[in-house]
Amino acid sequence: MRVSTPYKVFRVAALIVVVMTLLAPLVWMATASLKTNVDIYDVAKAVFFEPTLDNYDTVLERANYVQFIGNSLWLAFVSTSLSIIIGVPAAYSMSRFAMRRSALVVLMARVIPAVSLLVPWYYVFSNLRMVGGFGVLVLSHMFVALPLIVYIMMGYFDTLPVELEESGLVDGLTHIGAFRRISLPLSMPGIATAGILAFIFSWNNFMFALVLSGANTKTLPVAIFDFVGYASIDWGGLMAASTVVTVPIMVLALFAQKYVVSGLTAGATKG
Amino acid sequence: MDASTFTRSRTGPALAGWANQHRKWLFAAPAMIFVAVLIIFPVAWTVFLSLTDAQGSVRAESEFIGFANYAEVLSDTARFWPAAARTIAFTAVVLVVEVVLGMCIALLLWRPFKGEKWVRVAILLPLVATPVAVGMMWRLIFDPNIGLANTMLGWVGIAPQPWLAGQSTALPTTMLIDIWQWTPMVVLILLAGLTSLSEEPNEAALMDGASAFQRFRYVTLPLMMPTVIVAILLRGIDALKTFDILYATKGKGGGSFHEVETLNVYAYGLSFDYNEYGLSSTVLIIFFLIIIGSMWALTSRKKARD
């Protein structure tokens, strides 16, 4: 459909406003992380200032952030991998055999307020002496990742034609063999989508680690609060910490843009 | 592992045959058991706790007190009802703004144009940014003394606002933050819906001399309604449960005057700051019923349409 010239002009102007609004705060956070606390307070130095990496020194050295970065990475990786291992076959089964009610059980995890799960979890896991350990964090983050993976992969398997597997059966494969050697390889783009999205949500998750992590298993979103004091806030350190959490996941999302968008919009057009 | 270990099991064809026959449940069971164990037991316990006076350590002796907690919570006009009202106000406002704004932006992005890639990047960034960090970032921008927001207001001659620091301005300010972070989500969903629409109805309307607005109102919008409802459902569930942004900007209890305390924040505080397990469970159950109720209302409206 053709687009008229006045509309084109209006569109460019509107989109510039949209892009600025979305990007400016992030740029502001990043620049503040490069300022001294004195410069952050100085309006005159809003744009022109002498950049310093002092805040990053504070974050990386004093606040033990290297360990927290490792915690977040490892946690997101392990919980996503395990969720793929049990989630993909489940999604396959639920798609092929139209197990809508069983799927609903898994998807309930998206709807229930996390707090209502945390009290019983906390009780049980502290009795098992697991609170503060890595295992309980993996379980809780799998709880975030698994429903996402099942939801996205169910939609993906719905679009894979059954005929491909049937031809495998004719060639002498068993049903499980056909899944493993035909459907599974074909579903790799879907698994990439689901995995990347699960990784992002696990990385960003805050509440589970807030309650269940210990001093050594803290994740980055929880560690940010080390820079918020009762009386005062170390703004430079806080913005550096926020940048350290946000930038890696944004870079991942940019490289995997296609997958992230298709994951976030999964199921949207089917109504 | 070689593929043949799956297709021809070492323990003989009997086991492989059994596995093949029962693959439906074999595949689905691990994920279902995992979620069910982590959900069913906690939910059952939450229901049980809501009927007791559990306090302090969960292990402590607690007595069965029937529906006394429900009576207490439902007659609590100091914390519960304001929190419930805030939850609904927060969700309603951000949903309306995000869907209207999201539709406008999605329409802008609908037809191909130069630089499309860059706009898509800008839309993706807030979406994947860590919500706690986003809260902290806006906390600096909205700081009454050193924040960029008041500096910019100063340029156009508007008096500085207290933003997050003010008792009446804090909740609207958190809504702005939520709108900044999640409108892009609505844009992505609606854009996916728009691009999958068939062009023919729109072209036919153009032939009949319909204006751009008429084409949107009478052709595009009705066709987009299912997608709009999906967006409202997905965003609505998350908006009701908003926690990260509120905790990052105002801390425990939704601020010293509970000015941004929603049901989720209230229940969290009851559970983990005050160890009032009985009461918090009651709040959570009422909260959960609200979520289920609003989802049900939306999906049944959708079914009625179909």
Coordinates of C-alpha atoms in Angstrom, one line a residue:
Chain A
M1 CA 0.0 0.0 0.0
R2 CA 1.4 3.5 -0.9
V3 CA 2.3 6.0 1.7
S4 CA 1.6 9.7 1.2
T5 CA 4.3 12.4 1.5
P6 CA 2.8 14.4 4.4
Y7 CA 2.4 11.1 6.3
K8 CA 6.0 10.3 5.6
V9 CA 7.2 13.5 7.1
F10 CA 4.9 13.1 10.2
R11 CA 6.1 9.5 10.5
V12 CA 9.8 10.5 10.6
A13 CA 9.2 13.2 13.2
A14 CA 7.1 10.8 15.4
L15 CA 9.6 8.0 15.2
I16 CA 12.4 10.3 16.2
V17 CA 10.5 11.2 19.3
V18 CA 9.8 7.6 20.0
V19 CA 13.4 6.5 19.6
M20 CA 14.7 9.4 21.6
T21 CA 12.3 8.6 24.5
L22 CA 13.3 5.0 24.5
L23 CA 17.1 5.5 24.2
A24 CA 17.8 8.7 26.1
P25 CA 17.3 7.2 29.7
L26 CA 19.6 4.4 28.9
V27 CA 22.3 6.8 27.5
W28 CA 21.8 8.9 30.7
M29 CA 22.4 5.8 32.9
A30 CA 25.5 5.0 31.0
T31 CA 26.9 8.5 31.1
A32 CA 26.2 8.9 34.8
S33 CA 28.2 5.7 35.4
L34 CA 31.2 7.5 33.9
K35 CA 30.9 10.6 36.1
T36 CA 32.1 11.3 39.6
N37 CA 29.4 11.8 42.1
V38 CA 30.2 15.6 42.1
D39 CA 29.6 15.8 38.3
I40 CA 26.3 13.9 38.6
Y41 CA 25.1 16.6 40.8
D42 CA 26.2 19.3 38.4
V43 CA 23.7 20.2 35.8
A44 CA 26.3 22.2 33.8
K45 CA 28.2 18.9 33.3
A46 CA 25.2 17.1 31.9
V47 CA 26.7 16.5 28.5
F48 CA 30.4 17.7 28.8
F49 CA 32.3 16.1 31.6
E50 CA 35.5 14.3 32.1
P51 CA 34.8 10.6 31.9
T52 CA 36.2 8.4 34.6
L53 CA 36.1 4.6 35.2
D54 CA 36.3 5.0 39.0
N55 CA 32.7 3.8 39.4
Y56 CA 33.5 0.6 37.5
D57 CA 36.6 0.1 39.7
T58 CA 34.4 0.3 42.8
V59 CA 31.8 -2.1 41.3
L60 CA 34.3 -4.7 40.1
E61 CA 36.7 -4.6 43.0
R62 CA 35.0 -3.4 46.2
A63 CA 31.6 -4.9 45.6
N64 CA 32.7 -8.3 44.5
Y65 CA 30.9 -8.0 41.2
V66 CA 33.0 -10.4 39.3
Q67 CA 31.6 -13.2 41.4
F68 CA 28.0 -11.9 41.0
I69 CA 28.4 -11.7 37.2
G70 CA 29.6 -15.3 37.2
N71 CA 26.6 -16.3 39.4
S72 CA 24.1 -14.7 37.1
L73 CA 25.7 -16.2 33.9
W74 CA 26.0 -19.7 35.3
L75 CA 22.5 -19.6 36.9
A76 CA 20.8 -18.4 33.6
F77 CA 22.8 -20.9 31.6
V78 CA 22.1 -24.0 33.8
S79 CA 18.4 -23.2 34.4
T80 CA 17.8 -22.6 30.7
S81 CA 19.7 -25.8 29.7
L82 CA 17.8 -28.0 32.1
S83 CA 14.5 -26.4 31.1
I84 CA 15.2 -27.1 27.5
I85 CA 16.0 -30.7 28.3
I86 CA 12.7 -31.4 30.0
G87 CA 10.6 -28.7 28.3
V88 CA 11.2 -29.5 24.6
P89 CA 10.0 -33.2 24.8
A90 CA 7.1 -32.0 26.9
A91 CA 6.1 -29.3 24.3
Y92 CA 6.5 -31.9 21.5
S93 CA 4.1 -34.3 23.2
M94 CA 1.7 -31.6 24.2
S95 CA 1.6 -30.3 20.6
R96 CA 1.4 -33.7 18.9
F97 CA -1.2 -35.2 21.2
A98 CA -3.1 -31.9 21.8
M99 CA -2.7 -32.2 25.6
R100 CA -4.1 -28.7 26.2
R101 CA -5.1 -29.4 29.8
S102 CA -1.6 -30.7 30.6
A103 CA -0.1 -27.7 29.0
L104 CA -2.3 -25.5 31.2
V105 CA -0.6 -27.0 34.3
V106 CA 2.8 -25.8 33.1
L107 CA 1.5 -22.4 31.9
M108 CA -0.2 -21.8 35.3
A109 CA 3.3 -21.0 36.5
R110 CA 3.0 -17.7 34.5
V111 CA -0.1 -16.6 36.3
I112 CA 0.4 -17.4 40.0
P113 CA 2.0 -14.6 42.0
A114 CA 5.6 -15.7 42.8
V115 CA 5.2 -14.6 46.5
S116 CA 2.7 -17.3 47.1
L117 CA 5.2 -19.9 46.0
L118 CA 8.1 -18.4 47.9
V119 CA 6.8 -18.8 51.5
P120 CA 6.4 -22.6 51.2
W121 CA 9.6 -23.0 49.1
Y122 CA 11.5 -21.0 51.6
Y123 CA 10.2 -23.3 54.4
V124 CA 10.9 -26.5 52.6
F125 CA 14.3 -25.6 51.2
S126 CA 15.6 -24.1 54.4
N127 CA 14.7 -27.4 56.1
L128 CA 16.7 -29.2 53.4
R129 CA 19.5 -26.7 54.1
M130 CA 19.3 -25.6 50.5
V131 CA 18.5 -21.9 50.9
G132 CA 21.5 -19.8 49.9
G133 CA 22.9 -22.6 47.8
F134 CA 23.0 -22.7 44.0
G135 CA 20.6 -25.6 43.6
V136 CA 17.5 -23.9 44.9
L137 CA 18.2 -20.9 42.7
V138 CA 18.4 -23.2 39.6
L139 CA 15.1 -24.7 40.6
S140 CA 13.4 -21.4 41.1
H141 CA 14.8 -20.0 37.8
M142 CA 13.7 -23.1 36.0
F143 CA 10.3 -22.2 37.2
V144 CA 10.6 -19.0 35.1
A145 CA 12.3 -20.6 32.1
L146 CA 10.3 -23.8 31.7
P147 CA 6.8 -22.4 31.0
L148 CA 8.3 -20.0 28.4
I149 CA 10.1 -22.9 26.7
V150 CA 7.0 -25.1 26.7
Y151 CA 4.8 -22.3 25.4
I152 CA 7.1 -21.2 22.6
M153 CA 8.0 -24.8 21.6
M154 CA 4.4 -26.0 21.5
G155 CA 3.7 -23.3 19.0
Y156 CA 6.8 -24.3 17.0
F157 CA 5.9 -28.0 16.9
D158 CA 2.4 -27.1 15.8
T159 CA 3.9 -25.7 12.6
L160 CA 6.1 -28.8 11.9
P161 CA 4.3 -31.1 9.5
V162 CA 3.7 -34.6 10.8
E163 CA 4.4 -36.0 7.4
L164 CA 8.2 -35.7 7.8
E165 CA 8.1 -37.9 10.8
E166 CA 5.8 -40.4 9.1
S167 CA 8.2 -40.8 6.3
G168 CA 10.9 -41.6 8.9
L169 CA 8.6 -44.2 10.4
V170 CA 8.2 -45.8 6.9
D171 CA 12.0 -45.9 6.7
G172 CA 12.0 -48.0 9.9
L173 CA 12.5 -45.5 12.6
T174 CA 10.6 -45.9 15.9
H175 CA 8.4 -43.0 17.1
I176 CA 11.1 -41.8 19.6
G177 CA 13.7 -42.2 16.9
A178 CA 11.7 -40.1 14.5
F179 CA 11.4 -37.4 17.2
R180 CA 15.1 -37.5 17.9
R181 CA 16.4 -37.7 14.3
I182 CA 13.8 -35.7 12.4
S183 CA 11.7 -33.3 14.5
L184 CA 14.4 -32.3 17.0
P185 CA 17.0 -31.2 14.4
L186 CA 14.2 -29.3 12.6
S187 CA 13.2 -27.5 15.7
M188 CA 16.6 -26.0 16.4
P189 CA 15.5 -22.4 15.4
G190 CA 12.6 -22.7 17.8
I191 CA 14.9 -24.0 20.6
A192 CA 17.2 -21.1 20.0
T193 CA 14.3 -18.6 20.3
A194 CA 13.0 -20.3 23.5
G195 CA 16.4 -20.6 25.0
I196 CA 17.5 -17.1 24.4
L197 CA 14.2 -15.7 25.9
A198 CA 14.5 -18.0 28.9
F199 CA 18.1 -16.9 29.4
I200 CA 17.0 -13.2 29.3
F201 CA 14.1 -13.7 31.8
S202 CA 16.3 -15.7 34.1
W203 CA 19.1 -13.1 34.0
N204 CA 16.6 -10.3 34.8
N205 CA 14.7 -12.1 37.5
F206 CA 14.8 -10.4 40.8
M207 CA 12.4 -11.8 43.4
F208 CA 13.5 -15.4 43.6
A209 CA 17.2 -14.6 44.2
L210 CA 16.2 -11.8 46.6
V211 CA 14.7 -14.4 48.9
L212 CA 16.6 -17.6 48.1
S213 CA 20.2 -16.5 47.4
G214 CA 22.9 -16.3 50.0
A215 CA 26.0 -14.0 50.3
N216 CA 27.9 -16.2 47.8
T217 CA 25.1 -16.9 45.4
K218 CA 23.8 -13.4 45.0
T219 CA 22.8 -12.5 41.4
L220 CA 23.4 -9.2 39.7
P221 CA 19.9 -7.7 40.1
V222 CA 20.1 -8.3 43.9
A223 CA 23.6 -7.1 44.1
I224 CA 22.6 -3.7 42.7
F225 CA 21.1 -2.9 46.1
D226 CA 24.5 -2.9 47.7
F227 CA 24.8 0.7 46.4
V228 CA 21.6 1.9 48.0
G229 CA 22.2 3.0 51.6
Y230 CA 19.7 4.1 54.2
A231 CA 20.9 7.6 54.3
S232 CA 22.6 8.2 50.9
I233 CA 23.0 6.7 47.5
D234 CA 26.3 6.2 45.7
W235 CA 24.7 7.3 42.4
G236 CA 27.9 6.7 40.3
G237 CA 28.4 3.2 41.7
L238 CA 24.7 2.5 41.4
M239 CA 24.6 3.5 37.7
A240 CA 27.8 1.6 37.0
A241 CA 26.2 -1.5 38.6
S242 CA 23.0 -1.0 36.7
T243 CA 25.0 -0.7 33.5
V244 CA 26.9 -3.8 34.2
V245 CA 23.7 -5.8 34.6
T246 CA 21.9 -4.3 31.6
V247 CA 24.5 -4.1 28.9
P248 CA 25.4 -7.8 28.5
I249 CA 21.8 -8.9 28.2
M250 CA 21.1 -6.1 25.7
V251 CA 24.1 -7.1 23.6
L252 CA 22.9 -10.7 23.6
A253 CA 19.4 -9.5 22.5
L254 CA 20.8 -7.4 19.7
F255 CA 22.8 -10.2 18.3
A256 CA 19.8 -12.6 18.5
Q257 CA 17.3 -9.9 17.6
K258 CA 15.3 -12.1 15.2
Y259 CA 14.9 -14.8 17.8
V260 CA 14.0 -12.5 20.7
V261 CA 11.3 -10.8 18.7
S262 CA 9.8 -14.0 17.4
G263 CA 9.9 -15.4 21.0
L264 CA 8.2 -12.3 22.5
T265 CA 5.5 -12.3 19.9
A266 CA 5.0 -16.1 19.9
G267 CA 1.3 -16.9 19.8
A268 CA 0.3 -13.3 19.3
T269 CA -1.0 -13.6 15.8
K270 CA -2.8 -16.8 16.3
G271 CA -5.2 -15.0 18.6
Chain B
M1 CA 25.4 -40.9 22.6
D2 CA 24.6 -42.5 19.3
A3 CA 21.1 -42.3 18.0
S4 CA 20.8 -46.0 17.9
T5 CA 20.8 -46.2 21.7
F6 CA 17.4 -44.5 21.5
T7 CA 16.0 -46.4 18.6
R8 CA 17.3 -49.9 19.7
S9 CA 17.7 -50.0 23.4
R10 CA 20.4 -52.2 24.9
T11 CA 18.0 -53.7 27.4
G12 CA 16.0 -55.2 24.5
P13 CA 13.2 -54.3 22.2
A14 CA 10.6 -54.8 25.0
L15 CA 11.6 -51.6 26.9
A16 CA 12.0 -49.6 23.7
G17 CA 8.6 -50.8 22.6
W18 CA 7.1 -49.8 25.9
A19 CA 8.8 -46.4 25.7
N20 CA 7.5 -45.8 22.2
Q21 CA 4.0 -46.8 23.2
H22 CA 4.0 -44.5 26.2
R23 CA 6.0 -41.6 24.7
K24 CA 3.1 -39.2 25.1
W25 CA 3.4 -39.3 28.9
L26 CA 7.1 -40.1 29.0
F27 CA 7.9 -36.9 27.3
A28 CA 5.5 -34.7 29.1
A29 CA 5.9 -36.1 32.6
P30 CA 9.2 -34.6 33.7
A31 CA 8.1 -31.0 33.0
M32 CA 4.6 -31.5 34.4
I33 CA 5.9 -33.2 37.6
F34 CA 8.4 -30.4 38.0
V35 CA 5.9 -27.6 37.8
A36 CA 3.2 -29.5 39.6
V37 CA 5.4 -30.2 42.6
L38 CA 6.6 -26.6 42.8
I39 CA 3.0 -25.3 42.4
I40 CA 0.5 -27.7 43.8
F41 CA 2.1 -28.1 47.2
P42 CA 2.8 -24.4 47.7
V43 CA -0.7 -23.4 46.6
A44 CA -2.3 -26.0 48.8
W45 CA -0.2 -24.8 51.7
T46 CA -1.0 -21.2 50.9
V47 CA -4.7 -22.1 51.2
F48 CA -4.1 -23.9 54.4
L49 CA -2.0 -21.1 55.9
S50 CA -4.7 -18.6 55.1
L51 CA -6.9 -20.4 57.5
T52 CA -4.4 -20.3 60.4
D53 CA -2.8 -17.7 62.5
A54 CA 0.8 -18.6 61.3
Q55 CA 3.3 -16.0 62.4
G56 CA 7.0 -15.7 63.0
S57 CA 8.7 -18.9 62.0
V58 CA 6.5 -21.0 59.8
R59 CA 7.5 -23.9 62.0
A60 CA 5.9 -22.4 65.0
E61 CA 2.6 -23.8 66.3
S62 CA -0.2 -22.2 64.6
E63 CA -3.9 -22.6 65.1
F64 CA -6.7 -23.2 62.7
I65 CA -8.8 -20.1 62.8
G66 CA -11.2 -20.6 59.9
F67 CA -12.0 -17.5 57.9
A68 CA -10.9 -15.0 60.5
N69 CA -8.0 -13.9 58.3
Y70 CA -10.3 -13.2 55.5
A71 CA -12.6 -11.1 57.7
E72 CA -9.5 -9.2 59.0
V73 CA -8.1 -8.6 55.5
L74 CA -11.4 -7.6 53.9
S75 CA -12.1 -5.1 56.7
D76 CA -8.6 -3.7 56.6
T77 CA -9.1 -0.2 55.1
A78 CA -5.6 1.0 56.2
R79 CA -3.4 -1.3 54.1
F80 CA -5.4 -3.9 52.1
W81 CA -8.0 -1.9 50.3
P82 CA -5.6 1.0 49.4
A83 CA -3.2 -1.7 48.1
A84 CA -6.0 -3.4 46.1
A85 CA -7.1 0.0 44.7
R86 CA -3.5 0.8 43.7
T87 CA -3.0 -2.6 42.0
I88 CA -6.1 -2.1 39.9
A89 CA -5.4 1.6 39.2
F90 CA -1.8 0.8 38.2
T91 CA -2.8 -2.1 35.9
A92 CA -5.7 -0.2 34.3
V93 CA -3.7 3.0 33.6
V94 CA -0.6 1.3 32.3
L95 CA -2.7 -1.1 30.2
V96 CA -4.8 1.6 28.6
V97 CA -1.7 3.8 27.9
E98 CA 0.4 1.0 26.7
V99 CA -2.2 -0.4 24.3
V100 CA -3.2 3.0 22.8
L101 CA 0.4 4.2 22.6
G102 CA 1.6 0.7 21.4
M103 CA -1.1 0.8 18.6
C104 CA 0.0 4.2 17.5
I105 CA 3.6 3.2 17.3
A106 CA 2.9 -0.1 15.7
L107 CA 0.8 1.7 13.0
L108 CA 3.8 4.1 12.4
L109 CA 6.1 1.0 11.9
W110 CA 3.6 -0.9 9.8
R111 CA 4.7 0.1 6.3
P112 CA 8.3 -0.4 5.3
F113 CA 10.7 2.6 5.5
K114 CA 14.3 3.5 5.7
G115 CA 16.0 3.1 9.0
E116 CA 13.4 0.5 10.1
K117 CA 16.2 -1.6 11.6
W118 CA 17.3 1.2 14.0
V119 CA 13.8 1.8 15.3
R120 CA 13.4 -1.9 16.0
V121 CA 16.7 -1.9 17.9
A122 CA 15.4 1.0 20.0
I123 CA 12.2 -0.8 20.7
L124 CA 14.0 -4.0 21.8
L125 CA 16.4 -2.3 24.3
P126 CA 14.0 -1.2 27.1
L127 CA 12.2 -4.6 26.8
V128 CA 15.3 -6.7 27.6
A129 CA 16.8 -4.2 30.1
T130 CA 16.9 -5.6 33.7
P131 CA 13.8 -4.2 35.5
V132 CA 15.6 -3.5 38.7
A133 CA 18.3 -1.6 36.9
V134 CA 15.6 0.3 35.0
G135 CA 14.0 1.3 38.3
M136 CA 17.4 2.6 39.5
M137 CA 18.0 4.5 36.3
W138 CA 14.7 6.3 36.6
R139 CA 15.3 6.9 40.2
L140 CA 18.3 9.0 39.2
I141 CA 16.3 10.8 36.4
F142 CA 13.4 11.5 38.7
D143 CA 15.5 12.6 41.7
P144 CA 13.9 15.9 42.8
N145 CA 17.2 17.7 43.2
I146 CA 19.7 16.3 40.7
G147 CA 17.4 14.5 38.3
L148 CA 17.2 15.2 34.6
A149 CA 13.4 15.3 34.6
N150 CA 13.3 18.4 36.7
T151 CA 16.1 20.0 34.8
M152 CA 14.2 19.5 31.6
L153 CA 11.0 20.9 33.2
G154 CA 13.1 23.9 34.1
W155 CA 14.0 24.5 30.5
V156 CA 10.3 25.0 29.6
G157 CA 9.6 27.0 32.8
I158 CA 7.7 24.3 34.7
A159 CA 8.3 24.1 38.5
P160 CA 10.2 21.1 39.7
Q161 CA 8.1 18.1 40.7
P162 CA 8.7 15.6 43.6
W163 CA 8.1 12.6 41.2
L164 CA 8.9 9.4 43.1
A165 CA 9.5 11.3 46.4
G166 CA 6.0 12.8 46.6
Q167 CA 3.2 10.9 48.3
S168 CA 0.7 11.5 45.6
T169 CA 3.1 11.6 42.6
A170 CA 5.0 8.4 43.4
L171 CA 2.4 5.9 41.9
P172 CA 1.9 7.9 38.7
T173 CA 5.7 8.1 38.3
T174 CA 6.1 4.3 38.6
M175 CA 3.4 4.0 36.0
L176 CA 5.5 6.1 33.7
I177 CA 8.4 3.8 34.2
D178 CA 6.3 0.7 33.5
I179 CA 5.0 2.4 30.4
W180 CA 8.5 3.2 29.2
Q181 CA 9.7 -0.4 29.7
W182 CA 6.6 -2.3 28.4
T183 CA 5.0 -0.3 25.7
P184 CA 7.6 -1.8 23.3
M185 CA 6.3 -5.2 24.2
V186 CA 2.8 -4.2 23.1
V187 CA 4.3 -2.6 19.9
L188 CA 6.0 -5.9 19.0
I189 CA 2.8 -8.0 19.5
L190 CA 0.6 -5.6 17.6
L191 CA 3.1 -5.2 14.8
A192 CA 3.3 -9.0 14.4
G193 CA -0.5 -8.9 14.2
L194 CA -0.6 -6.1 11.7
T195 CA 2.0 -7.7 9.4
S196 CA 0.0 -10.9 9.3
L197 CA -3.2 -9.0 8.2
S198 CA -4.4 -9.5 4.6
E199 CA -4.2 -6.3 2.5
E200 CA -7.4 -6.9 0.6
P201 CA -10.0 -5.5 3.1
N202 CA -7.9 -2.3 3.5
E203 CA -7.5 -1.9 -0.3
A204 CA -11.2 -2.4 -0.8
A205 CA -12.0 0.3 1.7
L206 CA -9.6 2.6 0.0
M207 CA -11.4 2.0 -3.3
D208 CA -14.6 2.9 -1.6
G209 CA -13.1 6.2 -0.6
A210 CA -12.6 5.6 3.1
S211 CA -10.3 8.0 4.9
A212 CA -7.2 6.8 6.8
F213 CA -9.1 7.1 10.1
Q214 CA -12.1 5.3 8.7
R215 CA -10.0 2.5 7.4
F216 CA -8.3 2.1 10.8
R217 CA -11.6 2.3 12.8
Y218 CA -13.7 0.1 10.6
V219 CA -11.3 -2.3 8.9
T220 CA -7.9 -2.6 10.7
L221 CA -9.1 -2.3 14.3
P222 CA -11.8 -5.0 14.2
L223 CA -9.4 -7.4 12.5
M224 CA -6.8 -6.6 15.1
M225 CA -9.0 -7.2 18.1
P226 CA -7.8 -10.8 18.8
T227 CA -4.2 -9.6 18.8
V228 CA -5.1 -6.6 21.1
I229 CA -6.7 -9.0 23.5
V230 CA -3.6 -11.2 23.5
A231 CA -1.5 -8.1 24.3
I232 CA -3.9 -7.1 27.1
L233 CA -3.8 -10.5 28.6
L234 CA 0.0 -10.9 28.5
R235 CA 0.6 -7.4 29.8
G236 CA -2.2 -7.5 32.2
I237 CA -1.0 -10.5 34.1
D238 CA 2.4 -9.0 34.5
A239 CA 1.2 -5.5 35.3
L240 CA -1.0 -6.9 38.2
K241 CA 2.1 -8.6 39.6
T242 CA 4.6 -5.7 39.1
F243 CA 7.3 -5.9 41.8
D244 CA 10.8 -5.1 40.6
I245 CA 10.2 -1.5 39.6
L246 CA 8.2 -0.7 42.7
Y247 CA 10.8 -2.4 45.0
A248 CA 13.8 -0.7 43.2
T249 CA 12.3 2.8 43.3
K250 CA 10.6 2.8 46.7
G251 CA 12.0 -0.1 48.7
K252 CA 10.2 -2.2 51.2
G253 CA 6.5 -1.7 51.9
G254 CA 6.1 0.5 48.8
G255 CA 7.8 3.5 50.5
S256 CA 7.5 5.0 54.0
F257 CA 3.9 5.9 53.5
H258 CA 3.2 2.8 51.4
E259 CA 2.5 5.1 48.5
V260 CA 3.2 2.5 45.8
E261 CA 2.2 -0.6 47.8
T262 CA 0.3 -2.9 45.5
L263 CA -1.1 -6.3 46.5
N264 CA 2.0 -8.0 45.4
V265 CA 4.3 -5.7 47.3
Y266 CA 2.0 -5.9 50.4
A267 CA 2.0 -9.7 50.3
Y268 CA 5.7 -9.8 49.9
G269 CA 6.2 -7.4 52.9
L270 CA 3.7 -9.4 55.1
S271 CA 5.6 -12.6 54.2
F272 CA 9.3 -11.6 54.3
D273 CA 9.5 -8.4 56.3
Y274 CA 6.8 -9.2 59.0
N275 CA 6.5 -13.0 58.8
E276 CA 2.7 -12.7 59.0
Y277 CA 2.2 -15.9 57.0
G278 CA -1.4 -16.4 57.7
L279 CA -2.4 -12.9 56.6
S280 CA -0.1 -12.8 53.6
S281 CA -1.5 -16.1 52.4
T282 CA -5.0 -14.7 52.7
V283 CA -4.0 -11.6 50.7
L284 CA -2.3 -13.8 48.1
I285 CA -5.4 -15.9 47.6
I286 CA -7.7 -12.9 47.2
F287 CA -5.0 -11.5 44.8
F288 CA -4.9 -14.7 42.8
L289 CA -8.7 -14.8 42.5
I290 CA -8.5 -11.2 41.1
I291 CA -6.0 -12.3 38.5
I292 CA -7.9 -15.4 37.5
G293 CA -11.2 -13.4 37.5
S294 CA -9.8 -10.7 35.2
M295 CA -8.3 -13.3 32.9
W296 CA -11.5 -15.2 32.7
A297 CA -13.5 -12.1 32.0
L298 CA -11.1 -11.2 29.1
T299 CA -11.0 -14.7 27.5
S300 CA -14.7 -15.2 27.8
R301 CA -15.2 -11.8 26.0
K302 CA -12.8 -13.0 23.4
K303 CA -14.8 -16.3 23.0
A304 CA -18.0 -14.4 22.7
R305 CA -16.5 -12.4 19.9
D306 CA -15.2 -15.4 17.9

